[in-house]
Short mmCIF file of C-alpha atoms in Angstrom, two decimals:
data_model
loop_
_atom_site.label_atom_id
_atom_site.label_comp_id
_atom_site.label_asym_id
_atom_site.label_seq_id
_atom_site.Cartn_x
_atom_site.Cartn_y
_atom_site.Cartn_z
CA MET X 1255 -13.00 56.76 52.27
CA LYS X 1256 -16.53 56.83 50.99
CA GLY X 1257 -16.95 53.12 50.44
CA PHE X 1258 -15.22 50.14 48.98
CA ILE X 1259 -17.42 49.94 45.85
CA THR X 1260 -19.86 52.66 45.03
CA GLN X 1261 -22.30 53.55 42.25
CA VAL X 1262 -20.65 56.92 41.87
CA GLY X 1263 -17.41 55.09 41.21
CA PHE X 1264 -18.94 53.08 38.41
CA GLU X 1265 -20.41 56.23 36.91
CA LYS X 1266 -16.98 57.88 37.01
CA THR X 1267 -15.44 54.80 35.34
CA PHE X 1268 -18.09 54.70 32.59
CA LYS X 1269 -17.05 58.23 31.65
CA TYR X 1270 -14.11 56.53 30.05
CA ALA X 1271 -16.33 54.02 28.23
CA GLU X 1272 -14.87 54.90 24.82
CA MET X 1273 -11.35 54.08 26.03
CA ILE X 1274 -12.41 50.81 27.59
CA LYS X 1275 -14.31 49.81 24.34
CA GLU X 1276 -11.10 50.49 22.36
CA GLY X 1277 -9.26 48.35 24.89
CA LEU X 1278 -11.79 45.55 24.44
CA ILE X 1279 -11.34 45.70 20.68
CA VAL X 1280 -7.51 45.58 21.00
CA THR X 1281 -7.80 42.54 23.43
CA ILE X 1282 -10.06 40.80 20.89
CA LEU X 1283 -7.84 41.43 17.97
CA LEU X 1284 -4.73 40.56 19.91
CA SER X 1285 -6.26 37.13 20.87
CA ILE X 1286 -7.49 36.36 17.38
CA PHE X 1287 -4.08 37.07 15.74
CA THR X 1288 -2.30 35.19 18.55
CA VAL X 1289 -4.54 32.18 18.07
CA VAL X 1290 -4.02 32.13 14.38
CA ILE X 1291 -0.26 32.46 14.59
CA GLY X 1292 -0.01 30.09 17.53
CA PHE X 1293 -2.18 27.45 15.76
CA ILE X 1294 -0.18 27.56 12.46
CA LEU X 1295 3.09 27.46 14.36
CA GLY X 1296 1.85 24.66 16.64
CA ILE X 1297 0.94 22.47 13.63
CA ILE X 1298 4.25 23.13 11.95
CA LEU X 1299 6.23 22.38 15.13
CA ALA X 1300 4.18 19.28 15.85
CA ILE X 1301 4.86 17.93 12.36
CA MET X 1302 8.51 18.72 12.71
CA ARG X 1303 8.58 16.88 16.09
CA LEU X 1304 6.95 13.87 14.54
CA SER X 1305 8.86 13.93 11.23
CA ASP X 1306 11.26 11.23 10.19
CA VAL X 1307 14.04 13.41 8.61
CA ARG X 1308 17.36 11.81 9.11
CA PRO X 1309 20.11 13.25 6.93
CA PHE X 1310 22.72 10.85 8.25
CA ARG X 1311 20.48 7.83 7.76
CA PHE X 1312 23.15 6.33 5.36
CA LEU X 1313 25.48 5.93 8.46
CA SER X 1314 23.27 3.27 9.90
CA LEU X 1315 24.41 0.82 7.16
CA ASP X 1316 27.78 -0.74 6.96
CA LYS X 1317 29.76 -1.55 3.86
CA ASN X 1318 27.68 -4.58 3.08
CA GLY X 1319 24.37 -2.62 3.33
CA ARG X 1320 23.46 -4.20 6.69
CA LEU X 1321 22.11 -2.35 9.70
CA ARG X 1322 24.82 -1.68 12.23
CA GLY X 1323 24.35 -3.28 15.68
CA ASN X 1324 25.55 -0.41 17.68
CA GLY X 1325 28.06 2.44 17.90
CA ILE X 1326 28.33 6.13 17.56
CA LEU X 1327 27.53 6.04 13.80
CA LEU X 1328 24.09 4.44 14.57
CA THR X 1329 23.40 7.18 17.08
CA ILE X 1330 24.34 9.93 14.65
CA SER X 1331 22.19 8.19 11.93
CA LYS X 1332 19.12 8.60 14.09
CA PHE X 1333 19.63 12.33 14.53
CA ASN X 1334 16.61 14.34 13.24
CA PRO X 1335 17.50 18.10 13.03
CA LEU X 1336 13.85 19.17 12.49
CA SER X 1337 12.61 17.32 15.46
CA PHE X 1338 15.60 18.64 17.56
CA LEU X 1339 14.93 22.18 16.71
CA ALA X 1340 11.19 21.94 17.40
CA THR X 1341 11.78 20.18 20.74
CA ALA X 1342 14.36 22.75 21.79
CA TYR X 1343 11.99 25.57 20.85
CA VAL X 1344 9.10 24.12 22.83
CA GLU X 1345 11.25 23.35 25.91
CA ILE X 1346 12.82 26.84 25.98
CA ILE X 1347 9.56 28.64 25.54
CA ARG X 1348 7.81 26.52 28.12
CA SER X 1349 10.58 27.01 30.65
CA THR X 1350 10.76 30.86 30.46
CA PRO X 1351 8.23 33.42 31.63
CA VAL X 1352 6.05 35.05 28.98
CA LEU X 1353 6.90 38.44 30.35
CA VAL X 1354 10.58 37.93 29.57
CA GLN X 1355 9.58 36.72 26.12
CA ILE X 1356 7.54 39.76 25.49
CA MET X 1357 10.28 42.13 26.67
CA ILE X 1358 12.89 40.42 24.47
CA ILE X 1359 10.64 40.61 21.44
CA TYR X 1360 9.51 44.22 22.00
CA LEU X 1361 12.71 45.85 23.51
CA GLY X 1362 15.23 43.67 21.80
CA VAL X 1363 14.09 42.31 18.49
CA PHE X 1364 11.66 45.03 17.36
CA SER X 1365 13.44 48.00 18.72
CA GLN X 1366 17.06 47.27 17.90
CA LEU X 1367 17.11 44.63 15.13
CA ILE X 1368 14.02 45.46 13.11
CA LYS X 1369 12.47 49.00 12.90
CA LEU X 1370 8.77 48.84 12.70
CA PRO X 1371 6.87 51.72 10.93
CA ARG X 1372 4.96 53.88 13.32
CA PHE X 1373 1.23 54.20 12.46
CA THR X 1374 -2.08 53.56 14.13
CA LEU X 1375 -4.75 51.23 12.93
CA PHE X 1376 -8.44 52.29 13.25
CA GLY X 1377 -7.14 55.42 14.97
CA PHE X 1378 -6.28 53.80 18.27
CA ILE X 1379 -4.11 50.67 17.78
CA ARG X 1380 -0.45 51.61 17.77
CA PHE X 1381 1.09 49.16 15.32
CA GLU X 1382 4.65 49.34 16.60
CA ARG X 1383 3.45 48.08 20.02
CA PHE X 1384 0.59 45.86 18.91
CA PHE X 1385 2.66 43.88 16.36
CA PRO X 1386 5.39 42.81 18.82
CA GLY X 1387 2.73 41.85 21.24
CA VAL X 1388 1.07 39.60 18.77
CA VAL X 1389 4.30 38.05 17.74
CA ALA X 1390 5.39 37.33 21.26
CA LEU X 1391 2.14 35.81 22.32
CA GLY X 1392 2.01 33.84 19.11
CA ILE X 1393 5.47 32.45 19.61
CA ASN X 1394 4.58 31.52 23.18
CA SER X 1395 1.25 29.75 22.49
CA GLY X 1396 2.77 28.02 19.48
CA ALA X 1397 4.93 25.96 21.83
CA TYR X 1398 1.95 24.92 23.95
CA LEU X 1399 -0.26 24.20 20.96
CA CYS X 1400 2.56 22.17 19.50
CA GLU X 1401 2.49 19.83 22.53
CA ILE X 1402 -1.41 19.66 22.40
CA ILE X 1403 -1.43 18.81 18.74
CA ARG X 1404 1.39 16.33 18.98
CA SER X 1405 -0.35 14.46 21.71
CA GLY X 1406 -3.54 14.53 19.61
CA ILE X 1407 -1.75 13.06 16.56
CA GLN X 1408 -0.04 10.39 18.72
CA SER X 1409 -3.39 9.43 20.34
CA ILE X 1410 -4.71 8.10 16.94
CA ASP X 1411 -4.43 4.39 16.51
CA GLY X 1412 -1.63 3.35 14.15
CA GLY X 1413 -4.02 1.17 12.32
CA GLN X 1414 -5.62 4.29 10.89
CA THR X 1415 -2.44 5.22 9.19
CA GLU X 1416 -1.86 1.64 7.96
CA ALA X 1417 -5.34 1.44 6.53
CA ALA X 1418 -4.99 4.77 4.71
CA ARG X 1419 -1.44 4.00 3.42
CA SER X 1420 -2.53 0.48 2.32
CA LEU X 1421 -5.25 2.17 0.17
CA GLY X 1422 -2.48 4.03 -1.57
CA MET X 1423 -2.90 7.35 0.13
CA SER X 1424 0.32 9.31 0.46
CA GLN X 1425 1.67 10.38 3.85
CA GLY X 1426 0.32 13.97 3.42
CA LYS X 1427 -3.12 12.80 2.32
CA THR X 1428 -3.27 10.41 5.31
CA MET X 1429 -2.39 13.21 7.61
CA SER X 1430 -4.82 15.77 6.33
CA ASN X 1431 -7.78 13.35 5.67
CA ILE X 1432 -7.47 10.74 8.40
CA ILE X 1433 -5.20 11.72 11.25
CA LEU X 1434 -5.64 15.42 11.68
CA PRO X 1435 -9.49 15.46 11.72
CA GLN X 1436 -9.63 12.76 14.39
CA ALA X 1437 -6.75 14.30 16.42
CA LEU X 1438 -8.44 17.69 16.32
CA ARG X 1439 -11.61 16.12 17.67
CA ASN X 1440 -9.62 14.60 20.52
CA ILE X 1441 -7.75 17.70 21.60
CA LEU X 1442 -10.61 20.22 21.25
CA PRO X 1443 -11.06 20.58 25.01
CA ALA X 1444 -7.31 21.18 25.44
CA ILE X 1445 -7.36 23.72 22.60
CA ALA X 1446 -10.36 25.55 24.11
CA ASN X 1447 -8.38 25.76 27.29
CA GLU X 1448 -5.40 27.20 25.53
CA PHE X 1449 -7.64 29.80 23.67
CA VAL X 1450 -9.06 31.00 26.99
CA VAL X 1451 -5.53 31.16 28.44
CA ILE X 1452 -4.44 33.32 25.39
CA ILE X 1453 -7.25 35.79 25.95
CA LYS X 1454 -6.33 36.17 29.60
CA GLU X 1455 -2.64 36.22 29.02
CA SER X 1456 -2.88 38.93 26.46
CA SER X 1457 -3.45 41.29 29.36
CA ILE X 1458 0.31 41.05 29.95
CA THR X 1459 1.00 43.02 26.86
CA TYR X 1460 -0.03 46.25 28.73
CA THR X 1461 3.48 46.19 30.03
CA ILE X 1462 4.84 47.05 26.53
CA GLY X 1463 2.18 49.71 26.05
CA VAL X 1464 -0.49 47.89 24.06
CA ALA X 1465 -3.74 49.69 24.86
CA ASP X 1466 -5.83 46.56 25.78
CA ILE X 1467 -8.50 46.26 28.39
CA MET X 1468 -5.93 46.12 31.15
CA ALA X 1469 -4.15 49.27 29.94
CA ALA X 1470 -7.44 51.19 29.63
CA VAL X 1471 -8.49 50.13 33.11
CA ASN X 1472 -5.08 51.25 34.53
CA ALA X 1473 -5.48 54.58 32.76
CA VAL X 1474 -8.92 55.02 34.35
CA ARG X 1475 -7.45 54.13 37.77
CA GLY X 1476 -4.84 56.74 37.39
CA ALA X 1477 -7.22 59.41 36.33
CA THR X 1478 -10.01 58.79 38.78
CA PHE X 1479 -8.10 57.37 41.84
CA LEU X 1480 -10.66 54.59 41.84
CA VAL X 1481 -9.45 51.03 42.52
CA MET X 1482 -12.21 48.41 42.57
CA GLU X 1483 -14.67 49.76 39.97
CA PRO X 1484 -12.32 49.76 36.93
CA LEU X 1485 -10.92 46.42 37.89
CA LEU X 1486 -14.41 44.99 38.24
CA VAL X 1487 -15.25 46.31 34.74
CA ALA X 1488 -12.11 44.50 33.51
CA THR X 1489 -13.06 41.36 35.31
CA ALA X 1490 -16.55 41.45 33.72
CA LEU X 1491 -15.12 42.03 30.22
CA TYR X 1492 -12.54 39.25 30.43
CA PHE X 1493 -15.22 36.82 31.78
CA LEU X 1494 -17.56 37.89 28.92
CA LEU X 1495 -14.86 37.02 26.48
CA CYS X 1496 -13.65 33.75 27.90
CA PHE X 1497 -16.85 32.14 29.09
CA PRO X 1498 -18.61 32.20 25.65
CA THR X 1499 -15.32 31.08 23.97
CA SER X 1500 -15.22 27.94 25.87
CA LYS X 1501 -18.96 27.39 25.51
CA LEU X 1502 -18.62 27.79 21.76
CA ILE X 1503 -15.89 25.26 21.51
CA ALA X 1504 -17.92 22.88 23.61
CA TYR X 1505 -20.65 23.27 21.05
CA PHE X 1506 -18.20 22.35 18.20
CA GLU X 1507 -16.95 19.47 20.22
CA ARG X 1508 -20.49 18.02 20.35
CA ARG X 1509 -20.94 18.56 16.67
CA MET X 1510 -17.65 16.84 15.82
CA SER X 1511 -18.36 13.84 18.03
CA ARG X 1512 -20.35 12.33 15.19
CA GLY X 1513 -19.18 8.81 14.77
CA THR X 1514 -18.10 8.36 18.32
CA LYS X 1515 -21.58 7.69 19.77
CA ARG X 1516 -24.17 5.26 18.54
CA MET F 1404 10.71 -7.55 -19.68
CA ALA F 1405 9.12 -10.98 -19.89
CA GLN F 1406 5.72 -11.21 -18.19
CA SER F 1407 5.96 -13.87 -15.56
CA ALA F 1408 3.09 -15.69 -13.98
CA ASN F 1409 3.89 -14.60 -10.53
CA LEU F 1410 2.41 -11.42 -9.27
CA ILE F 1411 4.48 -11.16 -6.24
CA HIS F 1412 7.84 -12.77 -5.76
CA VAL F 1413 9.50 -12.73 -2.38
CA GLU F 1414 13.18 -13.49 -2.32
CA ASN F 1415 15.08 -14.41 0.98
CA LEU F 1416 13.10 -11.94 3.10
CA LYS F 1417 14.46 -11.17 6.56
CA LYS F 1418 12.95 -9.01 9.30
CA HIS F 1419 15.02 -8.62 12.46
CA TYR F 1420 14.20 -6.72 15.56
CA ASN F 1421 16.49 -5.66 18.37
CA LYS F 1422 19.67 -5.93 16.21
CA GLY F 1423 18.92 -9.42 15.11
CA ALA F 1424 17.98 -10.84 18.56
CA VAL F 1425 14.46 -11.39 17.32
CA ARG F 1426 14.04 -12.82 13.90
CA ALA F 1427 10.39 -12.35 12.84
CA LEU F 1428 11.11 -13.42 9.31
CA ASP F 1429 14.24 -15.41 8.71
CA GLY F 1430 14.73 -15.94 4.93
CA ILE F 1431 11.35 -16.31 3.25
CA THR F 1432 11.16 -17.16 -0.44
CA VAL F 1433 7.59 -17.47 -1.89
CA ASP F 1434 5.63 -16.63 -4.91
CA VAL F 1435 2.09 -15.41 -5.18
CA ASN F 1436 0.67 -16.24 -8.69
CA VAL F 1437 -2.34 -14.72 -10.41
CA GLY F 1438 -5.51 -16.40 -9.15
CA ASP F 1439 -3.72 -17.92 -6.11
CA VAL F 1440 -5.54 -18.20 -2.79
CA LEU F 1441 -2.50 -18.59 -0.60
CA VAL F 1442 -3.25 -19.29 3.01
CA ILE F 1443 -0.61 -18.79 5.56
CA ILE F 1444 -1.00 -20.72 8.88
CA GLY F 1445 1.16 -21.15 11.95
CA PRO F 1446 1.37 -20.47 15.64
CA SER F 1447 1.36 -16.94 17.12
CA GLY F 1448 4.62 -15.11 16.66
CA SER F 1449 5.68 -17.23 13.78
CA GLY F 1450 5.88 -14.22 11.45
CA LYS F 1451 2.72 -14.86 9.29
CA SER F 1452 1.42 -11.33 9.84
CA THR F 1453 4.90 -9.76 9.42
CA LEU F 1454 5.23 -11.59 6.02
CA LEU F 1455 1.84 -10.31 4.86
CA ARG F 1456 2.46 -6.78 5.98
CA SER F 1457 5.85 -6.83 4.28
CA LEU F 1458 4.23 -7.53 1.02
CA ASN F 1459 2.97 -3.89 0.75
CA LEU F 1460 5.78 -2.62 2.88
CA LEU F 1461 3.80 -1.76 5.94
CA GLU F 1462 6.86 -3.53 7.49
CA THR F 1463 10.24 -2.57 6.14
CA PRO F 1464 12.22 -5.74 5.68
CA THR F 1465 15.79 -5.84 7.01
CA GLU F 1466 17.05 -7.87 4.14
CA GLY F 1467 15.81 -9.57 0.91
CA SER F 1468 13.60 -8.37 -1.91
CA ILE F 1469 9.95 -8.28 -2.88
CA PHE F 1470 8.97 -8.03 -6.56
CA PHE F 1471 5.57 -6.90 -7.52
CA HIS F 1472 4.95 -7.25 -11.33
CA ASP F 1473 8.72 -7.76 -11.67
CA VAL F 1474 9.44 -4.44 -10.04
CA GLU F 1475 11.67 -4.68 -6.97
CA ILE F 1476 9.56 -2.53 -4.63
CA THR F 1477 12.06 -3.01 -1.76
CA LYS F 1478 14.45 -0.80 -3.80
CA LYS F 1479 14.25 2.99 -3.88
CA LYS F 1480 14.71 3.25 -7.69
CA THR F 1481 14.08 1.09 -10.64
CA ARG F 1482 15.16 0.98 -14.31
CA VAL F 1483 12.30 1.57 -16.66
CA GLU F 1484 12.73 0.79 -20.39
CA THR F 1485 10.92 3.03 -22.83
CA VAL F 1486 10.58 2.81 -26.56
CA ASN F 1487 10.56 6.06 -28.47
CA PRO F 1488 7.45 5.74 -30.68
CA LYS F 1489 9.04 7.74 -33.60
CA THR F 1490 12.41 6.29 -33.81
CA GLY F 1491 11.74 2.94 -32.27
CA LYS F 1492 14.86 3.41 -30.21
CA LYS F 1493 14.91 1.70 -26.80
CA SER F 1494 16.22 3.76 -23.89
CA SER F 1495 16.13 3.18 -20.15
CA LYS F 1496 16.30 5.47 -17.20
CA MET F 1497 16.13 5.30 -13.38
CA VAL F 1498 12.81 6.13 -11.92
CA LYS F 1499 11.99 6.52 -8.32
CA ILE F 1500 9.63 3.79 -6.95
CA ASN F 1501 6.53 5.27 -5.47
CA ILE F 1502 5.21 2.67 -3.04
CA ASP F 1503 1.75 4.29 -3.02
CA ASP F 1504 1.28 3.37 -6.76
CA HIS F 1505 1.87 -0.28 -5.85
CA ARG F 1506 -0.20 -0.20 -2.71
CA GLN F 1507 -3.22 0.88 -4.69
CA LYS F 1508 -3.04 -2.48 -6.44
CA MET F 1509 -2.83 -4.44 -3.22
CA GLY F 1510 -5.91 -4.27 -1.11
CA MET F 1511 -5.44 -5.01 2.59
CA VAL F 1512 -7.89 -6.10 5.25
CA PHE F 1513 -6.84 -5.89 8.92
CA GLN F 1514 -7.70 -7.83 12.07
CA HIS F 1515 -9.19 -4.66 13.64
CA PHE F 1516 -11.00 -3.49 10.53
CA ASN F 1517 -9.45 0.02 10.76
CA LEU F 1518 -12.39 1.82 9.34
CA PHE F 1519 -12.12 5.58 9.57
CA PRO F 1520 -14.52 6.42 12.50
CA HIS F 1521 -15.11 10.06 11.53
CA LYS F 1522 -16.42 9.12 8.04
CA THR F 1523 -19.57 7.39 7.03
CA ILE F 1524 -19.38 4.01 5.36
CA LEU F 1525 -19.86 5.54 2.02
CA GLU F 1526 -17.10 8.15 2.66
CA ASN F 1527 -14.82 5.41 3.91
CA MET F 1528 -15.26 3.61 0.56
CA THR F 1529 -14.96 6.62 -1.75
CA LEU F 1530 -12.18 8.50 0.02
CA ALA F 1531 -9.28 6.71 -1.59
CA PRO F 1532 -10.85 6.29 -5.06
CA VAL F 1533 -11.54 10.08 -5.14
CA LYS F 1534 -8.31 11.37 -3.47
CA VAL F 1535 -5.82 8.91 -4.96
CA LYS F 1536 -7.34 7.70 -8.18
CA LYS F 1537 -8.90 11.12 -8.91
CA MET F 1538 -12.12 9.28 -9.68
CA ASP F 1539 -15.26 11.34 -10.08
CA LYS F 1540 -17.21 11.54 -6.82
CA LYS F 1541 -20.47 10.44 -8.30
CA ALA F 1542 -18.91 7.44 -10.09
CA ALA F 1543 -17.02 6.50 -6.96
CA GLU F 1544 -20.27 6.60 -4.91
CA GLU F 1545 -22.08 4.50 -7.54
CA LYS F 1546 -19.34 1.88 -7.50
CA ALA F 1547 -19.35 1.89 -3.61
CA MET F 1548 -23.05 1.28 -3.53
CA GLN F 1549 -22.70 -1.58 -5.97
CA LEU F 1550 -20.08 -3.05 -3.67
CA LEU F 1551 -22.13 -2.59 -0.61
CA ALA F 1552 -25.04 -4.35 -2.35
CA ARG F 1553 -22.70 -7.28 -2.86
CA VAL F 1554 -22.19 -7.60 0.83
CA GLY F 1555 -25.79 -6.69 1.70
CA LEU F 1556 -25.08 -3.44 3.49
CA THR F 1557 -26.59 -0.80 1.23
CA ASP F 1558 -28.83 0.45 4.10
CA LYS F 1559 -25.62 1.21 6.15
CA ALA F 1560 -24.21 3.61 3.53
CA ASN F 1561 -24.74 6.67 5.65
CA ALA F 1562 -24.11 5.06 9.03
CA TYR F 1563 -20.80 5.64 10.96
CA PRO F 1564 -18.59 2.62 11.65
CA ILE F 1565 -19.46 2.59 15.34
CA GLN F 1566 -23.11 1.85 14.40
CA LEU F 1567 -22.01 -1.51 12.84
CA SER F 1568 -21.35 -4.91 14.30
CA GLY F 1569 -17.92 -6.44 13.94
CA GLY F 1570 -18.91 -8.70 11.06
CA GLN F 1571 -20.47 -5.70 9.23
CA LYS F 1572 -17.38 -3.53 9.78
CA GLN F 1573 -15.08 -6.19 8.27
CA ARG F 1574 -17.33 -6.69 5.33
CA VAL F 1575 -17.13 -2.95 4.80
CA ALA F 1576 -13.30 -3.08 5.22
CA ILE F 1577 -13.25 -5.80 2.46
CA VAL F 1578 -15.35 -3.71 -0.02
CA ARG F 1579 -13.45 -0.58 0.90
CA ALA F 1580 -10.23 -2.24 -0.32
CA LEU F 1581 -12.11 -3.70 -3.38
CA ALA F 1582 -13.19 -0.17 -4.38
CA MET F 1583 -9.66 0.59 -5.35
CA GLU F 1584 -9.86 -2.38 -7.82
CA PRO F 1585 -6.80 -4.16 -6.49
CA GLU F 1586 -5.08 -7.02 -8.25
CA VAL F 1587 -4.44 -8.89 -5.04
CA MET F 1588 -6.04 -8.84 -1.60
CA LEU F 1589 -4.14 -9.35 1.56
CA PHE F 1590 -6.06 -10.47 4.61
CA ASP F 1591 -4.45 -10.12 8.04
CA GLU F 1592 -6.35 -12.40 10.41
CA PRO F 1593 -9.63 -10.99 9.20
CA THR F 1594 -11.82 -12.97 11.51
CA SER F 1595 -9.66 -13.06 14.68
CA ALA F 1596 -11.29 -10.08 16.35
CA LEU F 1597 -14.91 -11.21 15.61
CA ASP F 1598 -17.54 -12.88 17.78
CA PRO F 1599 -17.83 -16.51 16.68
CA GLU F 1600 -21.25 -16.08 15.17
CA MET F 1601 -19.90 -13.24 12.86
CA VAL F 1602 -16.99 -15.25 11.47
CA GLY F 1603 -19.24 -17.03 8.89
CA GLU F 1604 -20.58 -13.93 7.15
CA VAL F 1605 -16.99 -12.57 6.63
CA LEU F 1606 -15.66 -15.89 5.37
CA GLU F 1607 -18.63 -16.07 3.01
CA VAL F 1608 -17.62 -12.82 1.41
CA MET F 1609 -13.96 -14.07 1.10
CA LYS F 1610 -15.15 -17.30 -0.44
CA GLU F 1611 -17.15 -15.36 -3.04
CA LEU F 1612 -14.14 -13.28 -3.93
CA ALA F 1613 -11.92 -16.36 -4.31
CA LYS F 1614 -14.54 -17.92 -6.64
CA GLU F 1615 -14.38 -14.84 -8.87
CA GLY F 1616 -10.72 -15.44 -9.27
CA MET F 1617 -9.25 -12.71 -7.09
CA THR F 1618 -5.67 -13.41 -6.06
CA MET F 1619 -5.58 -13.55 -2.30
CA ALA F 1620 -3.06 -13.99 0.42
CA VAL F 1621 -4.73 -14.86 3.71
CA VAL F 1622 -3.31 -15.12 7.23
CA THR F 1623 -5.88 -17.04 9.34
CA HIS F 1624 -6.52 -19.47 12.08
CA GLU F 1625 -9.73 -20.75 10.27
CA MET F 1626 -8.45 -24.16 9.19
CA GLY F 1627 -11.78 -24.96 7.61
CA PHE F 1628 -11.32 -21.89 5.27
CA ALA F 1629 -7.73 -22.81 4.50
CA ARG F 1630 -8.74 -26.35 3.54
CA GLU F 1631 -11.81 -25.43 1.49
CA VAL F 1632 -10.91 -22.23 -0.30
CA GLY F 1633 -7.10 -22.18 -0.35
CA ASN F 1634 -5.21 -23.68 -3.23
CA ARG F 1635 -1.85 -23.34 -1.53
CA VAL F 1636 -1.06 -23.44 2.16
CA LEU F 1637 2.06 -22.18 3.92
CA PHE F 1638 3.01 -23.26 7.37
CA MET F 1639 5.32 -20.97 9.13
CA ASP F 1640 7.12 -21.31 12.40
CA GLU F 1641 9.88 -19.10 13.88
CA GLY F 1642 10.14 -16.89 10.85
CA LYS F 1643 10.62 -19.76 8.42
CA ILE F 1644 8.37 -21.53 5.96
CA VAL F 1645 8.38 -25.03 7.42
CA GLU F 1646 6.11 -26.72 4.90
CA GLU F 1647 4.27 -25.72 1.79
CA GLY F 1648 1.71 -27.55 -0.22
CA THR F 1649 -1.85 -28.01 -1.38
CA PRO F 1650 -4.49 -28.13 1.43
CA ASP F 1651 -4.70 -31.85 0.96
CA GLU F 1652 -0.86 -32.31 1.49
CA ILE F 1653 -0.79 -29.93 4.47
CA PHE F 1654 -3.90 -31.13 6.29
CA ASN F 1655 -4.09 -34.78 5.38
CA HIS F 1656 -0.37 -35.68 4.92
CA PRO F 1657 1.68 -33.39 7.03
CA LYS F 1658 5.35 -34.32 6.78
CA HIS F 1659 7.13 -32.03 9.33
CA PRO F 1660 6.69 -32.93 13.01
CA ARG F 1661 6.22 -29.22 13.91
CA LEU F 1662 3.23 -29.15 11.60
CA GLN F 1663 1.84 -32.42 12.82
CA ASP F 1664 2.07 -31.13 16.29
CA PHE F 1665 0.42 -27.80 15.37
CA LEU F 1666 -2.42 -29.53 13.56
CA ALA F 1667 -2.94 -31.97 16.47
CA LYS F 1668 -3.59 -28.90 18.64
CA VAL F 1669 -5.89 -26.82 16.38
CA LEU F 1670 -7.99 -29.43 14.62
#
């Protein structure tokens, strides 16, 4: 044992700089794709949860066209399949470990149900491992972002919707012009947090062989028998990714707070 | 269809909550005619605001109908008669009612202003004309500036709502509704959330509007305004219209004991 952390150790680690650089690029791409998928999925799920689609609405009226007082038909008439599906999705994803989800997607869905073509992007990203990783992380973060977006939409005063609708704006226009911009501003800190979580959580994809920072560092560990030095390099890289991300979003938050301060 | 004088006709309107345990509106029948300044007064919880908000279906009535320009907007579909210009043959078909089309013609002003806080005053005013009426942006801005000039707020065009006082916000809310060129204006307690010294400036704008012949329905606690500007006054209590008449009849010769009691307390 020559020492816990040594300069020689770092020099040995940096011999694998090329591999670590590729791992960094993989982590960045993985995070960006996950964020995009998760965000789109989150908006769709949030709108599903807040929708008012009731296919059995007609059951709420009796023969004379009056609202029923109570009974099973009234309960059925309130059933919203879209909201039910979205809620079930969110609860299942949030109540199971991301590791299990990744294994199911990679070992189950994309190995047995769907065959992915085997090729590499940029010469070092193996598509058949990268793609399931992005899908699994996107599916996971979609559930969390759905809850963030839903709470943001619900935080906007109902008077805003009423004002927009009374001006003749449709439900869709009200949502995109009035509600979402304000909701987004309110939930920006929570979204920033989720983005940082995604970057960090993407390290779990090394378990399915995605060559991200964590995988590169593990390879270096195996090749050099060093422990701390490669892990410290990984620590530094993750910090350099996450810290500026949260700062960047804080900047946008300040810019978007127009109209909230005098 | 014969053109009738009434712009809005409300027939036996009911709004029940909690399976009929609470009757916010309990069989309201009323007309709003072109040029009317209809003032609705009554104690809190009497259903005044619910009635006003039902007129543009912000509240969905439990029962009854509302006609706007003889179209029953409480229905999902309506029969539209068309004449073929070539053959002169009349035909009719069922057309879906789009409530957004009718809401454009009914401006609404709320107690809490409900300006859009993330948009400037000018953007607040041009948003709906541009997005809904597909008005040219330049033209919409010009019109908005003219309207702002009317209420003396041109210098606030690029301010955000939070930078304005309550009275200024409500004046903007009024001209925002006017920018859609509505046929009727609905006011839901427009001065109730204002500091006393700002009530006057808002009522002044409303008076001007009434003078120009705008059809208005106003829910208010400002008895002075009701007396001076209104041409018809409704007194509501417990979801019913208890008494209806000219301001003189309502304020100087109230018949119903409930109204006499109410006036004794507020005047």
